[in-house]
Coordinates of C-alpha atoms and ligand atoms in Angstrom, one line a residue:
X30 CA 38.0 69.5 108.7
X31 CA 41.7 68.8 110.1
X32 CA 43.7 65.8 109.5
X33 CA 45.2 65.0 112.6
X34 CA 46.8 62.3 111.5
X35 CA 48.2 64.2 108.5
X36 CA 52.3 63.9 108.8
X37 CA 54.1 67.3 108.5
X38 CA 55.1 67.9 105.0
X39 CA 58.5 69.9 104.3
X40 CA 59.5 72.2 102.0
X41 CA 62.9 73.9 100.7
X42 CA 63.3 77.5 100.7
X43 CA 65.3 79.9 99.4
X44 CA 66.5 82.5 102.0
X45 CA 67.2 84.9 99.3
X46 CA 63.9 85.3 97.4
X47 CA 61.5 83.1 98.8
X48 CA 61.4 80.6 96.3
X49 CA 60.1 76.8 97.4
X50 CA 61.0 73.3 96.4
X51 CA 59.6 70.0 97.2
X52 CA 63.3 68.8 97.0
X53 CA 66.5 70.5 98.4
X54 CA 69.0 71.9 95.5
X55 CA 72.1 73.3 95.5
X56 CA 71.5 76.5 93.7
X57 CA 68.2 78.5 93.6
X58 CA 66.4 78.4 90.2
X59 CA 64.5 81.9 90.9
X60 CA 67.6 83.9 91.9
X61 CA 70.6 82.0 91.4
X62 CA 72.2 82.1 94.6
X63 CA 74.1 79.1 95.9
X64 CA 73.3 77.4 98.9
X65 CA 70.7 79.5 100.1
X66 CA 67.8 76.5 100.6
X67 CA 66.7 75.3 104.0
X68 CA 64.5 72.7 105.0
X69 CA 61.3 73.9 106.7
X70 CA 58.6 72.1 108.3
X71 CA 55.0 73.0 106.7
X72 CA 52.0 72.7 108.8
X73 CA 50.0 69.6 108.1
X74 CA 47.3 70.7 105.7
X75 CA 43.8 69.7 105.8
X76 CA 42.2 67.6 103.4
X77 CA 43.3 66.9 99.6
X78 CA 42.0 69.4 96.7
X79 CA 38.0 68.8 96.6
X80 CA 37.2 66.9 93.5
X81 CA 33.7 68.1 92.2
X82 CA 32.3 66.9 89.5
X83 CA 31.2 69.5 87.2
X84 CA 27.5 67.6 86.3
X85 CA 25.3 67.6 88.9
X86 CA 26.8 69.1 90.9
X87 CA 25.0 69.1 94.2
X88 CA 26.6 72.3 95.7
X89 CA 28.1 70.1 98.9
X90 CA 30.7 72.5 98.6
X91 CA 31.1 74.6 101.9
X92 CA 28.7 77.1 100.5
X93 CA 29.5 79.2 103.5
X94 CA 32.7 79.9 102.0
X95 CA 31.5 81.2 98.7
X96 CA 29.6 84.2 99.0
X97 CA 28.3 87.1 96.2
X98 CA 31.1 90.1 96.8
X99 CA 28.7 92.6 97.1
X100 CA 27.0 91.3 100.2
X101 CA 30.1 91.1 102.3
X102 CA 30.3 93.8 104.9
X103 CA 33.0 96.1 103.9
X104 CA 35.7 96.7 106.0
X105 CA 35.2 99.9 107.8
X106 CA 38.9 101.1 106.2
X107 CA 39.6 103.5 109.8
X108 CA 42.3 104.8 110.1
X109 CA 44.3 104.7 113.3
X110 CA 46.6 107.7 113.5
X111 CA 50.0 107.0 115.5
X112 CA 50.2 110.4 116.2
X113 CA 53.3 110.4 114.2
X114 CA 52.6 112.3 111.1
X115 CA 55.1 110.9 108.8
X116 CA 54.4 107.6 109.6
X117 CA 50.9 108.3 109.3
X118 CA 51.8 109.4 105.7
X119 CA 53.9 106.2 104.9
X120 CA 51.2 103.8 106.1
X121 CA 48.7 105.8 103.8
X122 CA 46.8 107.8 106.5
X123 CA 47.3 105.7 109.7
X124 CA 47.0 102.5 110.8
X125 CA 44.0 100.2 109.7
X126 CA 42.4 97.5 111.9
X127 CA 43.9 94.1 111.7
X128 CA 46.7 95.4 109.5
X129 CA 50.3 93.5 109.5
X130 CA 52.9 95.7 109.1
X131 CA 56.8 94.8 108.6
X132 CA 59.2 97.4 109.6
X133 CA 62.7 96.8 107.9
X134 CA 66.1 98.3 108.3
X135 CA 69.7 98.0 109.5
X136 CA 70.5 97.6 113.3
X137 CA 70.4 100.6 114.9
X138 CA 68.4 102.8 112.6
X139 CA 66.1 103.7 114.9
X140 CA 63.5 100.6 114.2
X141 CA 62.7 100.5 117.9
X142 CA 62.6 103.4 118.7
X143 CA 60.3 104.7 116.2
X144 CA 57.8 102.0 117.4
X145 CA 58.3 102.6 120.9
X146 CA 57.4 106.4 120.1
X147 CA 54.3 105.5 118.2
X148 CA 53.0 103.2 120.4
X149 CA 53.1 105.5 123.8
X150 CA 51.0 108.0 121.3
X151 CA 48.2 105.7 120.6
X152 CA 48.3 103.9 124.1
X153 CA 46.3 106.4 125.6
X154 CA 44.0 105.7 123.2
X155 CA 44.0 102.1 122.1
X156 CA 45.7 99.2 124.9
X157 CA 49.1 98.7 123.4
X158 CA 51.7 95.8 124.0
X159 CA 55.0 96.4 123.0
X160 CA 56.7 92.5 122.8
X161 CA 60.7 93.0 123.3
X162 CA 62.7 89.7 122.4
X163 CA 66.2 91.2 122.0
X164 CA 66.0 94.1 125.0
X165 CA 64.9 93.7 128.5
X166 CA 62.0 95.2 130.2
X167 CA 64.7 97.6 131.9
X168 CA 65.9 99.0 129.2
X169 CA 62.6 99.2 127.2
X170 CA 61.1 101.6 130.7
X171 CA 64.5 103.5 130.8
X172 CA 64.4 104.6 126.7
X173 CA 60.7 105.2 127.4
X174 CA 61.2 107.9 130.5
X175 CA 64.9 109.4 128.6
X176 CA 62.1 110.2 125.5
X177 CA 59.7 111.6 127.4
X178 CA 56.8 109.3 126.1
X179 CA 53.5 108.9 127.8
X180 CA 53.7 105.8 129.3
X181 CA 49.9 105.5 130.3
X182 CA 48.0 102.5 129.6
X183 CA 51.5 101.2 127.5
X184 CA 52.3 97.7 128.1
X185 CA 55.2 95.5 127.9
X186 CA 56.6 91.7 127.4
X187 CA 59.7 90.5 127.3
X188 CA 58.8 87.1 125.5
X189 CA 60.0 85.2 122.8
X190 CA 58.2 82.1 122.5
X191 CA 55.3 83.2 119.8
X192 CA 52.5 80.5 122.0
X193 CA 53.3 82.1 125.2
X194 CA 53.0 85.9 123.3
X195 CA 49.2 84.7 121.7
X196 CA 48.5 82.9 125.5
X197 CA 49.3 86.6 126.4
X198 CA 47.7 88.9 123.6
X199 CA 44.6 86.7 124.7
X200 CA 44.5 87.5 128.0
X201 CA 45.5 91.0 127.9
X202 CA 43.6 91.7 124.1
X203 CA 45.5 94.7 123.1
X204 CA 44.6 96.5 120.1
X205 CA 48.0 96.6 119.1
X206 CA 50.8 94.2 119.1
X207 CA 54.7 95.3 118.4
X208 CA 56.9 92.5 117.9
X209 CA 60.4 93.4 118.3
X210 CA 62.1 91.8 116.8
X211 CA 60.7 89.1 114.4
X212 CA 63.7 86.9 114.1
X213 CA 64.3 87.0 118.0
X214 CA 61.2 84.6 117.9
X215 CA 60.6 81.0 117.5
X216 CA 57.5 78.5 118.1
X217 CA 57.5 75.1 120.0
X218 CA 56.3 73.6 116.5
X219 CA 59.5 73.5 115.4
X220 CA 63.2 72.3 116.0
X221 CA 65.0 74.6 113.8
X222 CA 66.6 77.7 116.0
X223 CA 65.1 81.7 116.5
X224 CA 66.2 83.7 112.9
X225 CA 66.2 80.7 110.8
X226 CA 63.9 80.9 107.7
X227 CA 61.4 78.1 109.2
X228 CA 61.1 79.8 112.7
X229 CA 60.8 83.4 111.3
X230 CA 58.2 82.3 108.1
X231 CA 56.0 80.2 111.1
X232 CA 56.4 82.6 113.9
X233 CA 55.5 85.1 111.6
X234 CA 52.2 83.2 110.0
X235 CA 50.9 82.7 113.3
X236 CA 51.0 86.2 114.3
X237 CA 49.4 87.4 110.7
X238 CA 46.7 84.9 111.8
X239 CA 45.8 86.3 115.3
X240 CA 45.4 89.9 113.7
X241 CA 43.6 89.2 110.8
X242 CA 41.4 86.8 113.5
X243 CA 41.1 89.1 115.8
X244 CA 41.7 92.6 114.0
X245 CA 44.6 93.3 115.8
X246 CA 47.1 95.7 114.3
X247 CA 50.5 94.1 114.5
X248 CA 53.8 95.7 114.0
X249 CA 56.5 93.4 113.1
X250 CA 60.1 94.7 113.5
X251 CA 63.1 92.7 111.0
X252 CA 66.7 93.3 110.4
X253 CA 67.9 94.0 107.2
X254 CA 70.8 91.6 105.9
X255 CA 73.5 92.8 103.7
X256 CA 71.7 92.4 100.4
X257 CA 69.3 94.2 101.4
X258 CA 65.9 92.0 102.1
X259 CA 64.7 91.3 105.3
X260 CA 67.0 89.0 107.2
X261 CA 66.1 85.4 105.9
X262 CA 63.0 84.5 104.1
X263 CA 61.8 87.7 101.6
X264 CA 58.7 85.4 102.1
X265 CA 57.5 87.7 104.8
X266 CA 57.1 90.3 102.2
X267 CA 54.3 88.6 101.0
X268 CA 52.5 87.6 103.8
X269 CA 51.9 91.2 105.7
X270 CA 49.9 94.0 104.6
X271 CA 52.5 96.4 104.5
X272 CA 56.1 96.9 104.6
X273 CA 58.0 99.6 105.6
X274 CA 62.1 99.8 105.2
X275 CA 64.1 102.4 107.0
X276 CA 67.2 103.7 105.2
X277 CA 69.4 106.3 105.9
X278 CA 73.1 106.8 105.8
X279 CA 75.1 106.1 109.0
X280 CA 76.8 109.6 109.6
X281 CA 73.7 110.9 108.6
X282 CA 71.1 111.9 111.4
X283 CA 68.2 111.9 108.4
X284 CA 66.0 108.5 108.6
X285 CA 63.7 108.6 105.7
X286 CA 60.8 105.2 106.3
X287 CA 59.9 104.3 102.7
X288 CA 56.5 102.2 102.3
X289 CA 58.0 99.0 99.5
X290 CA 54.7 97.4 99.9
X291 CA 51.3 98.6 101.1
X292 CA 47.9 97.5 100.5
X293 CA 46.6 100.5 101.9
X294 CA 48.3 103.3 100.4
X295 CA 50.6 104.3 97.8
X296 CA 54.1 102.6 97.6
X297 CA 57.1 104.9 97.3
X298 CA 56.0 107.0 100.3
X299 CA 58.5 108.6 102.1
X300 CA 58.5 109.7 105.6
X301 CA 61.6 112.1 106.5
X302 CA 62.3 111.6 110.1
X303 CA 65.8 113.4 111.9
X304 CA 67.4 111.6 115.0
X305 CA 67.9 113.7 117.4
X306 CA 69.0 113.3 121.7
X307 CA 65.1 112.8 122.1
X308 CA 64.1 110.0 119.8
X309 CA 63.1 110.8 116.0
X310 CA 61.9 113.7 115.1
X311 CA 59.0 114.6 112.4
X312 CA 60.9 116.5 109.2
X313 CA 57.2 117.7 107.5
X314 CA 58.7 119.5 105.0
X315 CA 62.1 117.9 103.6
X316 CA 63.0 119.3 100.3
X317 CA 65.4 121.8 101.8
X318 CA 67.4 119.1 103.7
X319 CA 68.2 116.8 100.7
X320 CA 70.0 120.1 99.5
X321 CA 73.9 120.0 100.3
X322 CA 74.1 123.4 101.0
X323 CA 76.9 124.1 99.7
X324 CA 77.4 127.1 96.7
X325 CA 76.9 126.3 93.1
X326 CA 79.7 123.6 92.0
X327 CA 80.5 121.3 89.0
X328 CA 79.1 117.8 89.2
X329 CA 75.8 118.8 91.1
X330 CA 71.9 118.8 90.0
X331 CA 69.2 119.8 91.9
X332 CA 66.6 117.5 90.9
X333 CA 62.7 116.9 92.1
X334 CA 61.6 113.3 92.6
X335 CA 58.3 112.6 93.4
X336 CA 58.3 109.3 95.5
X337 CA 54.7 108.3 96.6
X338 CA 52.5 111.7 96.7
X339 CA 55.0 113.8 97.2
X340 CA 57.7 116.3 95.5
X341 CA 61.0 116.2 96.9
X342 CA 63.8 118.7 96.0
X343 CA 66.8 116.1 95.9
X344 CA 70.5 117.0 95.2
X345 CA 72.6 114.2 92.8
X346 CA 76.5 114.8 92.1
X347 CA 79.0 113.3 89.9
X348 CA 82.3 113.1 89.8
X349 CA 83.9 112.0 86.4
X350 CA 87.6 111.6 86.4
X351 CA 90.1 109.8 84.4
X352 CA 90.3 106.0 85.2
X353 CA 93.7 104.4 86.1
X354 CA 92.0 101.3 85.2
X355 CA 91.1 99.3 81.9
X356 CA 87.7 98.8 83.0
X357 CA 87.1 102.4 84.4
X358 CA 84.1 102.4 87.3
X359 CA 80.5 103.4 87.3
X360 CA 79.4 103.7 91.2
X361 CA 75.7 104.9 91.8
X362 CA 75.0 105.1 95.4
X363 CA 71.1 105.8 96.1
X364 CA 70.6 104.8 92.4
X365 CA 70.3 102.1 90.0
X366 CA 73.6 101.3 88.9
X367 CA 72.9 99.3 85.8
X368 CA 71.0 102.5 84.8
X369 CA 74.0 104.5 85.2
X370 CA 75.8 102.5 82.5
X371 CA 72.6 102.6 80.2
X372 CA 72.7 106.1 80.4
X373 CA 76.5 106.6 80.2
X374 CA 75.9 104.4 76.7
X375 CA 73.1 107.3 75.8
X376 CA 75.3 110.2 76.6
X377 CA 77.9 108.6 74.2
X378 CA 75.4 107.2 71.6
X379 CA 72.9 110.6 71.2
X380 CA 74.9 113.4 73.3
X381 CA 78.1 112.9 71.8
X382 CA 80.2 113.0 75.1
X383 CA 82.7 110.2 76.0
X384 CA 83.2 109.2 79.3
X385 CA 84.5 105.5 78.4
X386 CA 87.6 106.1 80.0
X387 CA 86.7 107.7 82.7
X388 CA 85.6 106.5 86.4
X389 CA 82.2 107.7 87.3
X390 CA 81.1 107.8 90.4
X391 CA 77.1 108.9 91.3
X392 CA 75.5 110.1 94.7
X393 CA 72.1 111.4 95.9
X394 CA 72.8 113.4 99.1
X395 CA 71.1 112.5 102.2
X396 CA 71.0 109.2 102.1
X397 CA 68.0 108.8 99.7
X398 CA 67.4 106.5 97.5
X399 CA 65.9 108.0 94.2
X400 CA 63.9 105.0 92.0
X401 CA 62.0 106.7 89.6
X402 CA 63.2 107.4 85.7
X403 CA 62.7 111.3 86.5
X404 CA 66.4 111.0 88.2
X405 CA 67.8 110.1 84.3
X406 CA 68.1 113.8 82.7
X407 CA 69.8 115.3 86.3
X408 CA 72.3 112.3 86.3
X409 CA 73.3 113.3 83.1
X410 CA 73.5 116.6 83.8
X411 CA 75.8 116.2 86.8
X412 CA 78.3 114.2 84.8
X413 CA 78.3 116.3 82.1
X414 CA 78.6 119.0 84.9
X415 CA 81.7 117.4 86.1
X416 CA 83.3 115.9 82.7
X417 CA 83.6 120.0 82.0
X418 CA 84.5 120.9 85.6
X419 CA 81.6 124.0 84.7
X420 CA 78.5 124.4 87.5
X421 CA 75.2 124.3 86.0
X422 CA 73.6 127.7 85.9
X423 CA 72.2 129.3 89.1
X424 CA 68.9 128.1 90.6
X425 CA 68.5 125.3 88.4
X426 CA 66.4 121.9 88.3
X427 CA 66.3 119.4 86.2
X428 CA 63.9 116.2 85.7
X429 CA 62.8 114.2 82.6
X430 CA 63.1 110.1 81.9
X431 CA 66.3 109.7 78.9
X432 CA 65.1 107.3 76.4
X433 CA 67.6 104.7 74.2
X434 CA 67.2 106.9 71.2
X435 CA 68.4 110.0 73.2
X436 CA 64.8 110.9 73.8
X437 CA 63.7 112.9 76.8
X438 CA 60.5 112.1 77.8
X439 CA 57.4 113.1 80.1
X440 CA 57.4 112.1 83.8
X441 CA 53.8 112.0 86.0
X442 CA 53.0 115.0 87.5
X443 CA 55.2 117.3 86.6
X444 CA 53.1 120.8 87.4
X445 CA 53.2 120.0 91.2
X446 CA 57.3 119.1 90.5
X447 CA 57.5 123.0 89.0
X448 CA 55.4 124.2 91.9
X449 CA 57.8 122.8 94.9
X450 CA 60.8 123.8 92.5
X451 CA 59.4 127.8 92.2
X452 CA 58.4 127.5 96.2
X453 CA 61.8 126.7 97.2
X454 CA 63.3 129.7 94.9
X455 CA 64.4 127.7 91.7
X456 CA 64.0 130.1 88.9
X457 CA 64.9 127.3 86.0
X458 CA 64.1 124.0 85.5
X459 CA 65.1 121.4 82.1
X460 CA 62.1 119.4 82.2
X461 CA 60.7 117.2 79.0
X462 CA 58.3 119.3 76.2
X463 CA 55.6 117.2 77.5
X464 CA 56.0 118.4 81.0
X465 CA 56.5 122.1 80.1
X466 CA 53.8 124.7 80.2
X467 CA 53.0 126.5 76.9
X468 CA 54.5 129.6 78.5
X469 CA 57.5 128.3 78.6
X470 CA 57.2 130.4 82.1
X471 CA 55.8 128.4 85.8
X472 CA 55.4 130.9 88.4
X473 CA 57.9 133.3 87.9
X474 CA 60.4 130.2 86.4
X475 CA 61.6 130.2 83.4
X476 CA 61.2 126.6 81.8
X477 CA 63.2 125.0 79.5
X478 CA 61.6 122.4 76.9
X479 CA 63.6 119.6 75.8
X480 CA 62.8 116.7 72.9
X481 CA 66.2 115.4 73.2
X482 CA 69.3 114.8 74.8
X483 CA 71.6 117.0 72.9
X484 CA 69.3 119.9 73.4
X485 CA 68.7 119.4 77.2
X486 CA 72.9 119.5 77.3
X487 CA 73.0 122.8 75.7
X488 CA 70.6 123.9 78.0
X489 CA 73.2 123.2 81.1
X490 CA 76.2 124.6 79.5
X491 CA 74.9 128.0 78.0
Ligands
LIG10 P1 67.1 101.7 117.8 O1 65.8 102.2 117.7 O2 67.5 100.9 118.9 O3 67.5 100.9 116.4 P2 67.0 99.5 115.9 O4 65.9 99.1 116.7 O5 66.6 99.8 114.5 O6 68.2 98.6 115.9 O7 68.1 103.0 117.6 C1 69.3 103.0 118.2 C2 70.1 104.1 117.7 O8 69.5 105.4 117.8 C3 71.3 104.2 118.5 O9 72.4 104.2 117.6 C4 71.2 105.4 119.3 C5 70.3 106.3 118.6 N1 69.4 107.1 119.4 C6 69.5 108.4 119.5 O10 70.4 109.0 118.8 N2 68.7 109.2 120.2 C7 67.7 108.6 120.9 O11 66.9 109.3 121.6 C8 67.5 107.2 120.9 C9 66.5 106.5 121.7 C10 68.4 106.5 120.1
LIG11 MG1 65.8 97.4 118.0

């Protein structure tokens, strides 16, 4: 079926977004950015496209190929637990056979050793190889035995040519690969050096290969670059099953693992994790920790977000003061900022409060990162909140999506969002009418119904 005669084909790709072009240019057409194209080598592919005519057709085609869904054996979906709960919960109930996960984040985070953790779990269970291209052997052993970690039937490489890691994965068939990380390797295919687009998009397709060949689970560590995508090609996004980015703000000892994609489970998932002198710890139960702690104050709303399946009690402040400049700022950290103006514009529009010339600055404690609409009515609140230098009333939550038109409306699920409000001892919550129960009472809570802006506002300020 191969060509071998075929000659390597190139390609131009953007490092920002992924995008490819038969011909190099100076500024990407997807996202704009200048001079982010590099040349990479393709593999020679076989054959041309298959011209078949569409009369008489004498079904040459490789018929093995096409076969009626329903008689393919189904994937036994099995979960493998790490034996890290959390993780567990971000991967969508463990680990599935021959699965290709990506594990994002900045350096230092705690990338490695979350891995290193999970994989001394399942090693007494499953053979493990942990691949190390940036540490040495020494230094993997001596983390291992300062954690604690079960080190039975755990194996290790330090290796960064990807041929010499499959010669060994062969060899040694473990049931799960860690490759730490992916831009430390490179294959003898190509010229280009370790971290460049080419090396880490090849290197990375020939380990997605062996797993899904073999059904080898493969954990594939990458550094995060400053914009945020995985160091180099975002292509890698789309070639594994799942990925996985670690956040967290440095200060901070909270890690929370968020699952960006998964093809086995829901995306959004948080896992809360704390670092601590021995490794990362499980947090099973975060709302309380997202919480500043501090007594009641102006610019703060407690809000619940529900990221993946679960309700999480999250704190966001504001502070609104007057602006020096002409062209006063709007800072969101852990939100979207270009939300923050849009509903800055609907405060003004339908709520009748002017912040124009005033700086406005936005935070979710903890380090989170809040993506959902839900986050919309609390934001308001807390700049309102601070534009009056007034705390919201006691015990109070707030969630709801603000429309254009000053409209508050539903978000999913908001019965189980009362339920972790009134178990954590909120005893009102400003949620949209659609989200409210008839009672206008949830367990002991008194809940406050809102259709629109102006009457969510009165609401805070009573
Ligand atoms: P690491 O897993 O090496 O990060 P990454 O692989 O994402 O680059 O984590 C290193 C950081 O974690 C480092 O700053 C020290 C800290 N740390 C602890 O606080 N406690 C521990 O037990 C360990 C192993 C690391
Ligand atoms: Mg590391």
């Amino acid at each position: 079926m191969s060509k071998n005669s075929a000659k390597s084909r190139t390609a131009h790709v953007c490092s920002e977004c992924g995008a490819e072009y038969s011909k190099w240019q100076g500024q990407c057409g997807e996202c704009s950015a200048w001079n982010s194209l590099s040349e990479i080598v393709l593999e020679s592919t076989a054959g041309g496209p298959v011209s078949v005519r569409r009369s008489g057709w004498t079904g040459k085609v490789d018929a093995a190929r096409i076969t009626p869904l329903k008689e393919v054996r189904q994937g036994q979906d099995i979960r493998i637990s790490t034996g890290i709960g959390e993780l567990d919960r971000v991967l969508g109930g463990g680990l599935v056979e021959g699965a290709v996960v990506l594990v994002g984040g900045d350096p230092g985070i705690g990338k490695s050793t979350l891995l290193l953790q999970a994989l001394a779990q399942m090693a007494s269970r499953l053979p493990a190889l942990y691949v190390t291209g940036e540490e040495s052997l020494a230094q993997v052993a001596g983390r291992a035995v300062r954690l604690d970690l079960p080190l039975e039937g755990l194996h290790a490489l330090a290796e960064t040519g990807v041929e010499h890691i499959l010669r060994h994965a062969v060899a040694a068939q473990p049931a799960l690969i860690v490759a730490d990380s992916i831009q430390t390797l490179w294959t003898e295919a190509l010229t280009a050096a370790p971290g460049s687009v080419s090396q880490v998009r090849e290197t990375a397709a020939r380990l997605v290969r062996y797993a899904k060949e073999t059904g080898t689970a493969v954990f594939l560590v990458g550094h995060v670059t400053k914009e945020g995508g995985i160091a180099g090609p975002r292509v890698l996004e789309h070639m594994v099953d799942a990925v996985l980015y670690f956040e967290g703000e440095s200060g901070s000892r909270f890690r929370v693992l968020r699952a960006f994609k998964n093809r086995f489970g829901a995306v959004n998932e948080l896992g809360v994790f704390a670092m601590s002198d021995r490794g990362l710890k499980e947090v099973p139960n975060p709302s309380a920790i997202f919480l500043s702690g501090s007594a009641r104050q102006p610019g703060s709303c407690v809000m619940v977000t529900r990221e993946g399946t679960r309700p999480l009690l999250v704190e966001v402040q504001a502070l609104v003061d007057s602006s020096p400049l002409s062209n006063p700022r709007r800072v969101a950290v852990g939100l979207e900022q270009n939300r923050l103006a849009m509903l800055l514009a609907v405060l003004h529009r339908h709520g009748g409060v002017m912040v124009g010339d005033q700086d406005v600055f936005v935070n979710v404690v903890g380090g989170i990162r809040v993506q959902e609409t839900a986050a919309d009515l609390p934001v308001l609140l807390a700049v309102l909140s601070s534009l009056c230098d007034r705390p919201l009333p006691e015990k109070t939550i707030a969630f709801g999506e603000v429309g254009l038109s000053g409209e508050i409306r539903p978000v999913p699920n908001g019965e189980e969002r009362l339920r972790e409000a009134a178990t954590h001892g909120f005893r009102r919550a400003i949620v949209p009418r659609g989200n409210a129960p008839k009672s206008g009472a949830f367990k002991g809570m008194e809940v406050i119904a809102v259709e629109r802006l102006a009457q969510a506002l009165e609401a805070a300020v009573d």
